[in-house]
Coordinates of C-alpha atoms in Angstrom, one line a residue:
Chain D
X1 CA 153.1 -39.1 -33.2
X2 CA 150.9 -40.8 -35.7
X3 CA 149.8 -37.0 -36.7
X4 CA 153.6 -36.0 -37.5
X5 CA 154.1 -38.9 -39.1
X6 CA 153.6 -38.2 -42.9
X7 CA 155.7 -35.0 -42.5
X8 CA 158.4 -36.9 -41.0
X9 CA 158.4 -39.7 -43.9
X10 CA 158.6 -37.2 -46.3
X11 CA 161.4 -34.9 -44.6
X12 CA 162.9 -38.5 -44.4
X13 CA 162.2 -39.4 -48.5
X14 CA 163.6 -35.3 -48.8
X15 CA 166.8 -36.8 -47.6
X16 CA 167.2 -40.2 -49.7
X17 CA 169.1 -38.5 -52.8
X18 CA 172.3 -37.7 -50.4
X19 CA 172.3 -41.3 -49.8
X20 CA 174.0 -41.1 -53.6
X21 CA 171.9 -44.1 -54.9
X22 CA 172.9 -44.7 -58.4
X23 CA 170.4 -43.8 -61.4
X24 CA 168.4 -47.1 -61.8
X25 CA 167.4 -46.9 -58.1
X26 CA 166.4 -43.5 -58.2
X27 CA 164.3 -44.0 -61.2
X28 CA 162.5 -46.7 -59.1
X29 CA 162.1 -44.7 -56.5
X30 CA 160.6 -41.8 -58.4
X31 CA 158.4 -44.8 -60.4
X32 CA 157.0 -45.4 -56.4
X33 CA 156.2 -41.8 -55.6
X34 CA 154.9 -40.7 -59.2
X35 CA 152.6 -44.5 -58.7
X36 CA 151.5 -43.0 -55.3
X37 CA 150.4 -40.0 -56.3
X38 CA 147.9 -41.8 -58.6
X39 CA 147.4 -44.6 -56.0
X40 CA 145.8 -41.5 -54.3
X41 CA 143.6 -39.7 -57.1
X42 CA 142.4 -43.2 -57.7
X43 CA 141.4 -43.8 -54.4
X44 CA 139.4 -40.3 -54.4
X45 CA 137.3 -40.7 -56.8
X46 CA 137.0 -44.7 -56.4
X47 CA 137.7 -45.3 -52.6
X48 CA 135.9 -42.6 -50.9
X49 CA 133.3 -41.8 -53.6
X50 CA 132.9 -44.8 -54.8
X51 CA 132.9 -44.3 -58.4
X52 CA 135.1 -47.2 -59.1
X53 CA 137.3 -46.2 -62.6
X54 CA 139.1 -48.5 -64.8
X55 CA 140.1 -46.0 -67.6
X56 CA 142.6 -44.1 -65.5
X57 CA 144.6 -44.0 -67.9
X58 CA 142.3 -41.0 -69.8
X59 CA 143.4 -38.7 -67.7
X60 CA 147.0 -39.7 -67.0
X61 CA 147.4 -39.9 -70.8
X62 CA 145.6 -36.8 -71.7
X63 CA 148.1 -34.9 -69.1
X64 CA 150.8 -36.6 -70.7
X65 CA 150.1 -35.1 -74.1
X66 CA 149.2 -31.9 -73.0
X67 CA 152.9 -32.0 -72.1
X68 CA 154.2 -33.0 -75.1
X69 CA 151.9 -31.5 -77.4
X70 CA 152.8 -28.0 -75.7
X71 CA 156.5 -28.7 -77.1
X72 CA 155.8 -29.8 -80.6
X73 CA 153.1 -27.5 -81.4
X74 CA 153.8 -24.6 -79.7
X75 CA 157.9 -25.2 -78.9
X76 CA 157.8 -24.5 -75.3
X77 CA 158.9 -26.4 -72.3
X78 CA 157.2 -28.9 -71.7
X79 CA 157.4 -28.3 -68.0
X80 CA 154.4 -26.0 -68.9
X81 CA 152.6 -28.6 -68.9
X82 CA 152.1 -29.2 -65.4
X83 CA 149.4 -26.4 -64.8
X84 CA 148.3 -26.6 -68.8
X85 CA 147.4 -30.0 -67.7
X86 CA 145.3 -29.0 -64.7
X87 CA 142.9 -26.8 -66.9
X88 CA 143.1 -29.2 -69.8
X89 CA 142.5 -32.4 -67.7
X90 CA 139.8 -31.0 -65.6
X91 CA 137.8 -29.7 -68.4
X92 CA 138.2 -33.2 -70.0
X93 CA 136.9 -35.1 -67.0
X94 CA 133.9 -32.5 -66.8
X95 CA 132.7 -34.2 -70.1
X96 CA 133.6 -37.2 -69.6
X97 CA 131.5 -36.7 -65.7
X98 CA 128.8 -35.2 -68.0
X99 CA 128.6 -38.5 -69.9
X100 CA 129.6 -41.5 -67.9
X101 CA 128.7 -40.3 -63.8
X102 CA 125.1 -41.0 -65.0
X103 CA 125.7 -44.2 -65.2
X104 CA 126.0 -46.1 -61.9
X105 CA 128.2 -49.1 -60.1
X106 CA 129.9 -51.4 -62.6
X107 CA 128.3 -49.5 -65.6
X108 CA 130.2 -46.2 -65.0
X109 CA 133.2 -49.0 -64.7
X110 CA 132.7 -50.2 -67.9
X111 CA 132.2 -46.3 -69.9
X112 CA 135.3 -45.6 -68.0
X113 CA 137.4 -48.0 -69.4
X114 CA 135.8 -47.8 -72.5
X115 CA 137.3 -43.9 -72.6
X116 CA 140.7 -44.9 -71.9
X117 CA 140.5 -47.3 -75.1
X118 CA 138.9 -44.5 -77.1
X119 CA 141.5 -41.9 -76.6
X120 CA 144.3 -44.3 -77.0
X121 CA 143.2 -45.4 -80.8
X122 CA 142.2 -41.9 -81.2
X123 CA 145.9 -40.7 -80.2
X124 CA 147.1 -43.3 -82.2
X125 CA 145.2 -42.8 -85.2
X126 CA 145.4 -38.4 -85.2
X127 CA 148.9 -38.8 -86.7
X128 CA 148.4 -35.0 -87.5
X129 CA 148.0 -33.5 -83.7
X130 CA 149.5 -36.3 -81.8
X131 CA 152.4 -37.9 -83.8
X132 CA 150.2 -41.1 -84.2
X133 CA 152.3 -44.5 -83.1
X134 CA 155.6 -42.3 -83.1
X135 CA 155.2 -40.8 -79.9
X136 CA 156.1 -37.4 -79.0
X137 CA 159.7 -36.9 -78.0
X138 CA 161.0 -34.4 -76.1
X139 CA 165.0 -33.8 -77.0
X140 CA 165.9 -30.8 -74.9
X141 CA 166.2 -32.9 -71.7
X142 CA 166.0 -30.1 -68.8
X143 CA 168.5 -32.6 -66.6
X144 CA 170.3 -35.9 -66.8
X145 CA 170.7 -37.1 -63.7
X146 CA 167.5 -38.0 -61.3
X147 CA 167.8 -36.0 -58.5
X148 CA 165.4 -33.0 -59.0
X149 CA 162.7 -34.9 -61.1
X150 CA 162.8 -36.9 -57.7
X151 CA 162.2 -34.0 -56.2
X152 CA 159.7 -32.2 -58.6
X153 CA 157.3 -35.5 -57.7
X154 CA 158.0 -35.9 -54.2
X155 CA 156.1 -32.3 -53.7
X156 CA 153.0 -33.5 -56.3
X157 CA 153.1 -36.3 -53.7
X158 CA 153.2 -34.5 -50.7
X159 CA 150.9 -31.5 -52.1
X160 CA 148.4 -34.6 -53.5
X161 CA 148.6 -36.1 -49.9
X162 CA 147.8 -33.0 -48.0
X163 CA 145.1 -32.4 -50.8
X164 CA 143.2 -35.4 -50.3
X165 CA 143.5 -35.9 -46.7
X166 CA 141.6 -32.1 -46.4
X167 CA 139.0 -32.8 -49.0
X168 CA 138.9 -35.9 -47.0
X169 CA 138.3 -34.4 -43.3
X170 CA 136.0 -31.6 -44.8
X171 CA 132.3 -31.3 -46.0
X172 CA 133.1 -33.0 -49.4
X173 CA 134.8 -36.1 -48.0
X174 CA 131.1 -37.0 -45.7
X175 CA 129.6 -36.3 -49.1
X176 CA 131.8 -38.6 -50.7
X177 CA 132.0 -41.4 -48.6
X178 CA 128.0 -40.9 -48.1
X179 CA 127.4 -40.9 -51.9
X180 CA 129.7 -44.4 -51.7
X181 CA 127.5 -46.2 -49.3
X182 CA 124.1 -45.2 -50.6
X183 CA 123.4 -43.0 -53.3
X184 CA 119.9 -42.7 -52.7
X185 CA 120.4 -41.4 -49.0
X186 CA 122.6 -38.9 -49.9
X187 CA 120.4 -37.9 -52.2
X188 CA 117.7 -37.7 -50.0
X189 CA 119.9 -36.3 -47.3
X190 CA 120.4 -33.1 -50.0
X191 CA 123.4 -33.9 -51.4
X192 CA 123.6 -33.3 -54.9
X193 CA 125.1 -36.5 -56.1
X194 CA 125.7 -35.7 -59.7
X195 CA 127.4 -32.3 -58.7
X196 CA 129.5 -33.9 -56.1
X197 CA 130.3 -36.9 -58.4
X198 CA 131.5 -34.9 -60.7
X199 CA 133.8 -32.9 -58.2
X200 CA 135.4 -36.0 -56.9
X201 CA 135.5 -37.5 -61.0
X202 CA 137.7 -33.7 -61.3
X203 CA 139.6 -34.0 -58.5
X204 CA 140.8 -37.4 -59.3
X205 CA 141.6 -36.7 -62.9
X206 CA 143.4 -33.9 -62.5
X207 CA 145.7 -35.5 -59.8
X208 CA 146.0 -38.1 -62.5
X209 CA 146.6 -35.5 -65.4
X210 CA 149.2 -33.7 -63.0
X211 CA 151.5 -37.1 -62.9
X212 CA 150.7 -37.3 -66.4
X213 CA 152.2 -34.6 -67.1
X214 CA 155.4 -35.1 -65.1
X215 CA 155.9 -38.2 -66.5
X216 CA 156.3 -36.8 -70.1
X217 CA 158.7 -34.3 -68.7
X218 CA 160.4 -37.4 -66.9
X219 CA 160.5 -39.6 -69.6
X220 CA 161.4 -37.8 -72.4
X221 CA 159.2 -39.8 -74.5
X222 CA 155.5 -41.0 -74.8
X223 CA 153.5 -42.9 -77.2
X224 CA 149.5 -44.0 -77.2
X225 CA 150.5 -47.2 -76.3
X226 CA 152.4 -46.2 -73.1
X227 CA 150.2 -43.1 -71.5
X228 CA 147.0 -44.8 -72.2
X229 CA 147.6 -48.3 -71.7
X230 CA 144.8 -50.3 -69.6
X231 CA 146.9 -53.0 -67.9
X232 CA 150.1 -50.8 -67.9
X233 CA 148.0 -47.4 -66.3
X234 CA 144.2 -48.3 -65.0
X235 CA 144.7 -51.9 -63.9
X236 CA 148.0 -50.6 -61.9
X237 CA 145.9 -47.8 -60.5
X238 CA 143.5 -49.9 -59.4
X239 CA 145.7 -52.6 -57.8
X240 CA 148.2 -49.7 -56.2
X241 CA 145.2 -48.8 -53.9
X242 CA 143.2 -52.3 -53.7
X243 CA 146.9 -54.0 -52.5
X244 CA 147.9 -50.8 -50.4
X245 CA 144.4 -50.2 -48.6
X246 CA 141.0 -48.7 -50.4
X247 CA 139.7 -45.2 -48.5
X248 CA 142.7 -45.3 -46.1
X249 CA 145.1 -42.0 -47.1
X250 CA 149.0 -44.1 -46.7
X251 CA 147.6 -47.6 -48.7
X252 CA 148.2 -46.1 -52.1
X253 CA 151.8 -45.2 -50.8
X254 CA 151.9 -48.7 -49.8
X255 CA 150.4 -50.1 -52.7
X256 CA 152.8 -48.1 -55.0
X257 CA 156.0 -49.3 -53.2
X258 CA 155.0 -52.9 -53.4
X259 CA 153.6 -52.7 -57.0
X260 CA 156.8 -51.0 -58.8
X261 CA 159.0 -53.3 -56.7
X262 CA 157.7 -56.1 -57.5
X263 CA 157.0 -55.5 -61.1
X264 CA 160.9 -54.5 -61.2
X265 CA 161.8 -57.9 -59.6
X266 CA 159.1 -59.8 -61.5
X267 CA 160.6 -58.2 -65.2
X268 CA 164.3 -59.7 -64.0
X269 CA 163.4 -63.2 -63.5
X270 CA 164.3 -65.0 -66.4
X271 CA 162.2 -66.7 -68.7
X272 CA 158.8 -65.7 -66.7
X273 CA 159.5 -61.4 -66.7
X274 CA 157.0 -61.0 -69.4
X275 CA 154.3 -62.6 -67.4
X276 CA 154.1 -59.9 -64.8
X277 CA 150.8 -59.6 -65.5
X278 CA 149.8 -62.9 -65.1
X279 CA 151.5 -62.6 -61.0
X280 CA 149.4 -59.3 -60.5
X281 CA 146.7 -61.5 -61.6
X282 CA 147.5 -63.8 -58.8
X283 CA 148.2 -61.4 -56.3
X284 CA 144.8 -59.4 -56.6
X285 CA 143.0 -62.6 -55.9
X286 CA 144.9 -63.0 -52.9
X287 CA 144.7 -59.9 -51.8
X288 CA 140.4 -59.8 -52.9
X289 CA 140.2 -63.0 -50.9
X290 CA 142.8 -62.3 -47.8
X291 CA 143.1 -58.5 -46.8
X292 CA 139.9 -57.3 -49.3
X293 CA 140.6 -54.0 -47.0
X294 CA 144.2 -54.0 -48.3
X295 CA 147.5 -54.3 -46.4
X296 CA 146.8 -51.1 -44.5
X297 CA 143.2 -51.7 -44.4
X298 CA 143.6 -55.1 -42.9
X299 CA 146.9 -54.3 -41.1
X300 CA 145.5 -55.4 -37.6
X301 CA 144.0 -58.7 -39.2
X302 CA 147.2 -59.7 -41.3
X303 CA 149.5 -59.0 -38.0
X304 CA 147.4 -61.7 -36.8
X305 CA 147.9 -63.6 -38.9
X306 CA 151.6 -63.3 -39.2
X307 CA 151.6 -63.8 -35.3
X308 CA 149.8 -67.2 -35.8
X309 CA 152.0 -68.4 -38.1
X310 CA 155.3 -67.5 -36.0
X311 CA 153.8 -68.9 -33.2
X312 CA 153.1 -72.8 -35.1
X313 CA 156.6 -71.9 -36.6
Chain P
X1 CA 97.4 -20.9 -47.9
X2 CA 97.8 -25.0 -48.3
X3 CA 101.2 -26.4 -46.8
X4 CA 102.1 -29.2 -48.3
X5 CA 99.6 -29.9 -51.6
X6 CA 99.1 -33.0 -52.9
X7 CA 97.3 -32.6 -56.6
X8 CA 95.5 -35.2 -58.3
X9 CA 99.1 -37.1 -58.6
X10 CA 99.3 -40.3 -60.8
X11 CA 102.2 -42.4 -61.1
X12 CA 102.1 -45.4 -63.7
X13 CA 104.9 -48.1 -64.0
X14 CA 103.8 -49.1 -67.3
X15 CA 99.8 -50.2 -67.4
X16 CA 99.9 -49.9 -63.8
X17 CA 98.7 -47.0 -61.6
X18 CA 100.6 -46.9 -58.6
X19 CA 98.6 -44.4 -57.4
X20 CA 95.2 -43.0 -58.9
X21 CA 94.3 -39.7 -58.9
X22 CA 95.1 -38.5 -55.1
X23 CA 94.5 -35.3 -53.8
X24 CA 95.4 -34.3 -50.2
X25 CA 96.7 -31.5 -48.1
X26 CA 99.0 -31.8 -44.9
X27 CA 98.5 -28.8 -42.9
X28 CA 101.2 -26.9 -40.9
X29 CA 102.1 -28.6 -37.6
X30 CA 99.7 -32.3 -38.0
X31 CA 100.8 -35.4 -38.0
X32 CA 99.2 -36.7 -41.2
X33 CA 98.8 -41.3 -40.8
X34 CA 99.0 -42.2 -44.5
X35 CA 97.6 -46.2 -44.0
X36 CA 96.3 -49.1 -46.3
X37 CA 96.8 -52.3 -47.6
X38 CA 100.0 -54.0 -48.9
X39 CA 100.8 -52.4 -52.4
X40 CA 98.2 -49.9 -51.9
X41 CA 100.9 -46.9 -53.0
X42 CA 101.7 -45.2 -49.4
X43 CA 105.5 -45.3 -50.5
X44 CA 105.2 -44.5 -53.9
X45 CA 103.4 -41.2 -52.9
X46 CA 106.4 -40.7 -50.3
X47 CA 108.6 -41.2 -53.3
X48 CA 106.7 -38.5 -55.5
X49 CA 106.8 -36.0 -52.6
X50 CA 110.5 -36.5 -52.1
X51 CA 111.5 -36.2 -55.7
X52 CA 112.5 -39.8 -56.4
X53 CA 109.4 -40.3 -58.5
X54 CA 108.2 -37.8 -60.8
X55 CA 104.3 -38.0 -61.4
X56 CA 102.7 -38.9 -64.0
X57 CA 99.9 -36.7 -64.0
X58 CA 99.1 -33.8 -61.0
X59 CA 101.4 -32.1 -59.2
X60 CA 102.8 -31.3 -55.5
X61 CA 103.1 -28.0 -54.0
X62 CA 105.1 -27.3 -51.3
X63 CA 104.0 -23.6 -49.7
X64 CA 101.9 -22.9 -52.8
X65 CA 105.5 -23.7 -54.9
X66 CA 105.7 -26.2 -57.2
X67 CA 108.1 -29.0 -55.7
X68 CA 107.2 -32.3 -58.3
X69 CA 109.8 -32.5 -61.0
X70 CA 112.8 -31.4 -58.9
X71 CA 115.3 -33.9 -57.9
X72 CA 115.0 -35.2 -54.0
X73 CA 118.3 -32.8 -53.2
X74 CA 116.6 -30.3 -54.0
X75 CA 113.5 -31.0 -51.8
X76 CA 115.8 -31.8 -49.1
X77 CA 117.1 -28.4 -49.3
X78 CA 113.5 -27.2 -49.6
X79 CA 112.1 -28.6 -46.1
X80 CA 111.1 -31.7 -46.8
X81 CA 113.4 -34.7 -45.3
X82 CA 112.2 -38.3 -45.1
X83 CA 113.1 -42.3 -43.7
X84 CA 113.3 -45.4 -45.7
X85 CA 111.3 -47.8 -45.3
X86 CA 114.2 -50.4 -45.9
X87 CA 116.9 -48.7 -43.6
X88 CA 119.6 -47.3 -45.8
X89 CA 122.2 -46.5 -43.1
X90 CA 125.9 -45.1 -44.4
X91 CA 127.0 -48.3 -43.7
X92 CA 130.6 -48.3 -43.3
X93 CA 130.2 -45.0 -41.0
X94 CA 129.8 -44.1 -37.8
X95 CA 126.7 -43.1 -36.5
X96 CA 128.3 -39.4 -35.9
X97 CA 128.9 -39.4 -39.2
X98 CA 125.7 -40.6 -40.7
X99 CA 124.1 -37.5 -39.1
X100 CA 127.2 -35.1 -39.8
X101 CA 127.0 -36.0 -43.8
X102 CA 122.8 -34.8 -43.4
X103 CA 123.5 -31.8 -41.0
X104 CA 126.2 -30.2 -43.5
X105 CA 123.3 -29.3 -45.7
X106 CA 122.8 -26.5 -43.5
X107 CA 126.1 -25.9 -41.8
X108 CA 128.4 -23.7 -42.6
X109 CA 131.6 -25.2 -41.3
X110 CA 132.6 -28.6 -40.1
X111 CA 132.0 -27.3 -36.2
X112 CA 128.6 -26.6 -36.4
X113 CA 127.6 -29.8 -38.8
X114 CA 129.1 -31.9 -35.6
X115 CA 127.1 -29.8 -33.5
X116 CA 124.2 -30.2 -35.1
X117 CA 124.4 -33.8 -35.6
X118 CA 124.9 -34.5 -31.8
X119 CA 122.0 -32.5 -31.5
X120 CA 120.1 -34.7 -33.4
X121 CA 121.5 -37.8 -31.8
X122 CA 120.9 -36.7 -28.6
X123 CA 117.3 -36.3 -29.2
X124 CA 116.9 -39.4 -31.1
X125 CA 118.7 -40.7 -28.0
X126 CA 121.4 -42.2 -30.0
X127 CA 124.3 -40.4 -28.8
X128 CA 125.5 -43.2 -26.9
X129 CA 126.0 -44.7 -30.0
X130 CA 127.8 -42.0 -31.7
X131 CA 131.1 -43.5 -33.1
X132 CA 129.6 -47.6 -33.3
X133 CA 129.5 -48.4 -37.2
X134 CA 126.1 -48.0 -38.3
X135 CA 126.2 -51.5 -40.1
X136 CA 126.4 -52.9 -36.5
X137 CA 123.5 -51.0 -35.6
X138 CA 120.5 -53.6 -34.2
X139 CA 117.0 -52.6 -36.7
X140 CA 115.4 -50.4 -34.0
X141 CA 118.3 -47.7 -33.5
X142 CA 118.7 -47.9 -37.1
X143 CA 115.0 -47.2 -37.6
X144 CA 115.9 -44.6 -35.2
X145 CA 119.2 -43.2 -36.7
X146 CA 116.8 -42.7 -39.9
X147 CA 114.7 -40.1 -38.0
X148 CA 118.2 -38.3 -37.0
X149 CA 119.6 -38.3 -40.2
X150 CA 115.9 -36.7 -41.4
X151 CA 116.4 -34.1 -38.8
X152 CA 119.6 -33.1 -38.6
X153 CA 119.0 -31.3 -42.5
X154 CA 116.5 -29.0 -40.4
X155 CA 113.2 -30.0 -42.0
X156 CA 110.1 -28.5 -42.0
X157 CA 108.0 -31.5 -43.0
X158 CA 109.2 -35.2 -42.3
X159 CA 107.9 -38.0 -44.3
X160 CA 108.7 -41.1 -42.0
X161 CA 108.2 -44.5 -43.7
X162 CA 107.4 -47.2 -41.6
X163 CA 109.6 -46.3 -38.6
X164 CA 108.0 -48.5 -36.4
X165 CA 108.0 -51.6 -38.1
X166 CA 109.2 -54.5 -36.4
X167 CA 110.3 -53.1 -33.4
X168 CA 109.7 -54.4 -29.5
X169 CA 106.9 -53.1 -27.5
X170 CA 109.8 -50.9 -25.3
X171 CA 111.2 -49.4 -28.5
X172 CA 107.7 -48.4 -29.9
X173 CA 107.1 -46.5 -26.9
X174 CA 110.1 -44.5 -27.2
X175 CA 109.7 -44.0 -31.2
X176 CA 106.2 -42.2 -30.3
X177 CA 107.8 -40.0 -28.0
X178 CA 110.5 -39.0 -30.0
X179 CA 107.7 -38.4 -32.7
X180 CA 105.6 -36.4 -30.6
X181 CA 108.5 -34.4 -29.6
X182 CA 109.0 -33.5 -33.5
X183 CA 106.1 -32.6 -33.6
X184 CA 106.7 -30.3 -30.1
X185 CA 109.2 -29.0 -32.6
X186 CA 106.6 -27.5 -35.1
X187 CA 107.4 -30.2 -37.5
X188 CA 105.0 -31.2 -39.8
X189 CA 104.8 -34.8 -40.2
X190 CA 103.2 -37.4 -42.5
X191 CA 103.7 -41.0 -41.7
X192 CA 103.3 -44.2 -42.8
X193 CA 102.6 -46.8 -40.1
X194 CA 101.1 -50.2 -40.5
X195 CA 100.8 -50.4 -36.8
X196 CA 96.9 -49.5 -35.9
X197 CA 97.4 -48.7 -32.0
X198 CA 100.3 -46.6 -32.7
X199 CA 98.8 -44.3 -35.8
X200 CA 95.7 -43.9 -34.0
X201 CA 97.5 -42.8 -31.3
X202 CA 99.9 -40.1 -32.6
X203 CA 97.7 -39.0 -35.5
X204 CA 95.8 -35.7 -35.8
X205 CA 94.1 -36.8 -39.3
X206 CA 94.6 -40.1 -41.4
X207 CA 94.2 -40.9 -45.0
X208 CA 93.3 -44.1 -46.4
X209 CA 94.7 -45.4 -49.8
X210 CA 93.4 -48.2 -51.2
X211 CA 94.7 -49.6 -54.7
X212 CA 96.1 -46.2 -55.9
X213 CA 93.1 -44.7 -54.6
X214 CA 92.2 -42.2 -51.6
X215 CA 89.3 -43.8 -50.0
X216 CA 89.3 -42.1 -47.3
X217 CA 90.0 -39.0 -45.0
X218 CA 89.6 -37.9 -41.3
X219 CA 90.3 -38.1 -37.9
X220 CA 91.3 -41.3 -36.4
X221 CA 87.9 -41.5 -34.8
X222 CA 86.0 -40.9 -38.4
X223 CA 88.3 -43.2 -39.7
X224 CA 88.0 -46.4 -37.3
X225 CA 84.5 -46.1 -38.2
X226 CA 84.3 -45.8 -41.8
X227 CA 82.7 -48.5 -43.5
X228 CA 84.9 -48.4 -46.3
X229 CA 87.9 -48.5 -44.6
X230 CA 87.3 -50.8 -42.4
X231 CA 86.3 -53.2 -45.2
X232 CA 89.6 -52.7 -47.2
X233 CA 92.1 -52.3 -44.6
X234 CA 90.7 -52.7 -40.4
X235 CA 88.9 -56.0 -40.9
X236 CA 85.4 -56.3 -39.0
X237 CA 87.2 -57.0 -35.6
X238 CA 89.4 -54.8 -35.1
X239 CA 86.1 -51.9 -35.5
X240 CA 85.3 -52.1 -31.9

C-alpha cells in the first residue's frame, strides 16, 4: 500500500483540474507543487548530504534567467529554458561546488548564502545582459488559463520525486547520508567526499534551476529581487523541508503545502499580512523545538501528542 | 620487496614534532603492536598512513608505491582501511548500513554491497544487530562495528586504533578472536593497543614510540625486556 502510494497521490493531484477550481486556487496549487519540487532538491543536497544551503535561491534564480534571457537575447520560447537551464545550472553549481564544498558545516552555510546575495546585486546591477531592476518580461504568454502549467510542474514533481528517491535507495544516497554523519568516516571508508559533495551540490541545483526555470515561463515576469530573494527563495526552501520532515522523501511535499497555504492566509489578514515573515519566524522555532524531525519526521511523536491532548480534552 | 614502508616520516604541528624521524616496515601477513606513552604519536602515524595527515618530512610506501600525499579515499581504495580511535559510527544509520556505505567501494551493485556487508557483520558477529541505529550501539559493538566497516572495503592492511579500549574482560576475548581471524584472512594488521596482555598476546613484532621517536623494535619477548622500553612505557613491575 504504502509503496503505491505516491503514484496514487499523484494520479489523484492528475485529476484535481476537472474539479474546475477557479484561477487563484489553481495558482496556489501550482505555488505547492513548484515549492515541493524545491522542498526536495533542498533536502538532497542538505538533508541527506548534509550540506546545509541557504542561498538556494542561486540556482533557482539563475534557472530563472536562463529562461528569460533565452527570450530577450536570442527571441525564443522561453520554454527552452527548461533543459538550457539543466546545462546552465549544473555548470554553475560545479563552480560554485568548486569554491564553497571546501568549506565545511555552517561555513559552506554562510558562502552559500553569500552567493545568492552576489548574483542578485550582480543581476541587478548588469542592466546590459539582465535588464537590471526592470525584470525580464515575457509578453507572448503560451496560455492564460492554469491548467497545463499545472500540469507541466506536476511531472517536474513527480519526475523530481522518482529522482531523488532512486539516488536515494542507490550507492549515492549511503554515500550521502554517510558523508552527513561523519565526513571523516566516509572518507576513510573510500568515499570521495569532495566528488560526491559536489554530485549531490549538482543534483540539487539543477532540481532548483529546473523550477526556476518553470517559474519564469509561469510567471511571465522576473526581476533580481524576486528569483534571488533570501527570505522570499532560500529561507522558504529551508523551512518547506525543516516544517515538512528533513531526509524523509514526502516532508518537503508536506512542508510545501503548509508553507504556501499559510503564507496565502497569513498575506490576507488585515493589518498583520506583511509580517509573514515574522510568523515563519515563529513557527520555525516551534517546529526546531517540538518536531526538530519535522511533521513527517516526528509524525509518530506529534500523534502522541495530539492523542494526549484529546484525551485531557 | 617491503609491504607497507614507513620512511623517516615527520609530522610537525607548528614547533612540535609529533613524530620524529620514524622508520618502520610492516611485513605481509603480521600483526604489527604500535605501543607507547600518552601523546607519544601512535595515532598521528595512523593518520599519516591513512592520508589524513600528510608528512612533513619522509614518506610511506605502500607495495614499493608511494601512498603519502594522497587523500585517505584514495588509500582506502588502495588496501589500506582503518578504526578510530574515538568511534565515529554513521550515527543516524543502521548498523546494515554503516557497513553497506564501506562495502560499496568495491561492489558493483546494491546486491552485492548488502552481501558483502552481512558478510562482514556476520564475522564481526554483529549481524544480530543489523538494523539497531548505530547511535544506540553500547561502546564495545561499536568498537566492533569499526572493524566491520574496515573490512567490508576489502583491505589488505588494517590499521585498528585502540579497539580494545575500555571494553569488559568477555568482550576483549572475543575482539582477539575476531583479530586473529583477520589475520586467518591474510590481513596484514598494525595496531594500536594500550592493553599490555592483549598486544603481547596477538602480536608477531611490536614497535615502541616514545615522544615522536621509535625507541624500539621486536618481538614481544625482545620487547618486554628492553631496558628502554620498559623505562618509558612497562614500568619496572610489570618486567617480570
Amino acid at each position: 500500500m504504502n509503496k503505491y502510494f505516491p503514484y496514487i497521490a499523484i494520479a489523484l493531484l492528475a485529476l484535481v483540474p476537472l474539479l474546475g477550481l477557479n484561477s487563484y486556487l489553481m495558482h496556489i496549487l501550482i505555488l505547492v507543487v513548484m515549492w515541493s519540487v524545491i522542498g526536495m532538491s533542498w533536502n538532497l543536497l542538505s538533508g541527506y548530504c548534509g550540506q546545509v544551503s541557504f542561498g538556494h535561491a542561486a540556482f533557482f534564480g539563475v534557472g530563472a534567467y536562463t529562461s528569460g534571457m533565452l527570450y530577450t537575447k536570442l527571441g525564443i520560447s522561453g520554454w527552452w529554458g527548461l533543459p538550457a537551464s539543466i546545462v546552465v545550472v549544473t555548470l554553475f553549481a560545479l563552480v560554485i561546488g568548486y569554491i564553497c564544498l571546501r568549506l565545511r558545516g555552517p561555513y559552506f552555510a554562510l558562502a552559500t548564502l553569500s552567493i545568492g546575495v552576489i548574483l542578485r546585486i550582480v543581476a541587478e546591477n548588469m542592466v546590459d545582459v539582465t535588464g537590471g531592476d526592470l525584470g525580464i518580461m515575457i509578453r507572448e504568454r503560451s496560455w492564460i488559463e492554469k491548467t497545463r502549467y499545472y500540469y507541466i510542474i506536476l511531472a517536474i514533481a513527480a519526475l523530481s520525486f522518482v529522482l531523488v528517491k532512486q539516488v536515494i535507495a542507490s550507492k549515492l544516497g549511503y554515500y550521502f547520508v554517510a558523508i552527513r554523519e561523519d565526513q571523516d568516516a566516509a572518507e576513510s571508508l573510500g568515499i570521495d567526499t569532495t566528488l560526491y559533495k559536489t554530485i549531490a551540490l549538482c543534483l540539487s541545483a539543477m532540481i532548483t534551476g529546473f523550477a526556476g526555470a518553470f517559474y519564469t515561463n509561469y510567471m511571465g515576469y522576473i526581476d533580481p529581487k524576486v528569483v534571488f530573494a533570501l527570505h522570499d527563495i532560500s529561507i522558504i526552501a529551508i523551512m518547506v523541508v525543516m516544517v515538512g520532515g528533513v531526509a524523509t522523501f514526502s516532508g518537503p511535499i508536506v512542508g510545501a503545502v503548509i508553507m504556501v497555504v499559510l503564507a496565502e492566509a497569513i498575506r490576507s489578514i488585515p493589518m498583520l499580512g506583511t509580517a509573514h515573515h515574522t510568523f515563519f519566524g515563529i513557527l520555525l522555532i516551534v517546529i526546531i523545538i517540538f518536531l526538530p524531525n519535522g511533521i513527517v519526521g516526528d509524525f509518530p511523536k506529534m500523534k502522541k501528542l495530539l492523542g494526549l491532548a484529546r484525551r485531557a480534552s | 620487496m617491503s609491504f607497507l614502508e614507513i620512511r623517516k616520516v615527520s609530522r610537525f604541528f607548528g614547533g612540535l614534532a609529533a613524530i620524529k624521524d620514524v622508520s618502520f616496515e610492516l611485513r605481509q601477513g603480521e600483526i604489527l603492536g604500535l605501543i607507547g606513552p600518552n601523546g607519544a604519536g601512535k595515532t598521528t602515524l595512523f593518520n599519516v598512513v591513512n592520508g589524513f595527515y600528510h608528512p612533513s618530512r619522509g614518506d610511506v610506501f605502500f607495495k614499493e608505491k608511494k601512498i603519502s600525499g594522497s587523500k585517505p579515499h584514495v588509500i582506502c581504495r588502495q588496501g589500506i582501511a582503518r578504526t578510530f580511535q574515538v568511534v565515529k559510527p554513521l550515527q543516524r544509520m543502521s548498523v546494515l548500513d554503516n557497513v553497506v556505505a564501506s562495502s560499496f567501494l568495491r561492489a558493483k551493485n546494491k546486491e552485492q554491497a548488502v552481501e558483502a556487508a552481512i558478510d562482514a557483520l556476520q564475522f564481526t558477529g554483529l549481524y544480530e544487530d543489523r538494523d539497531v541505529i548505530s547511535r544506540g550501539l553500547p561502546l564495545g559493538k561499536r568498537k566492533r562495528l569499526e572493524i566491520a566497516r574496515a573490512l567490508a572495503t576489502q583491505p589488505e592492511v588494517l590499521l585498528l586504533d585502540e579497539s580494545f579500549a575500555g571494553l569488559n574482560p568477555s568482550e576483549l576475548d572475543e575482539s582477539i578472536t575476531i583479530i586473529r581471524r583477520i589475520k586467518n584472512k591474510g590481513i596484514t594488521i598494525m595496531i594500536i593497543e594500550h592493553h599490555m596482555r592483549v598486544i603481547m598476546a596477538i602480536s608477531d613484532r611490536i614497535v615502541v614510540l616514545n615522544y615522536g621517536e621509535k625507541i624500539a623494535e621486536g618481538t614481544p619477548l625482545e620487547i618486554r625486556s628492553n631496558p628502554l622500553v620498559v623505562e618509558a612505557y612497562l614500568g619496572e613491575t610489570q618486567s617480570a
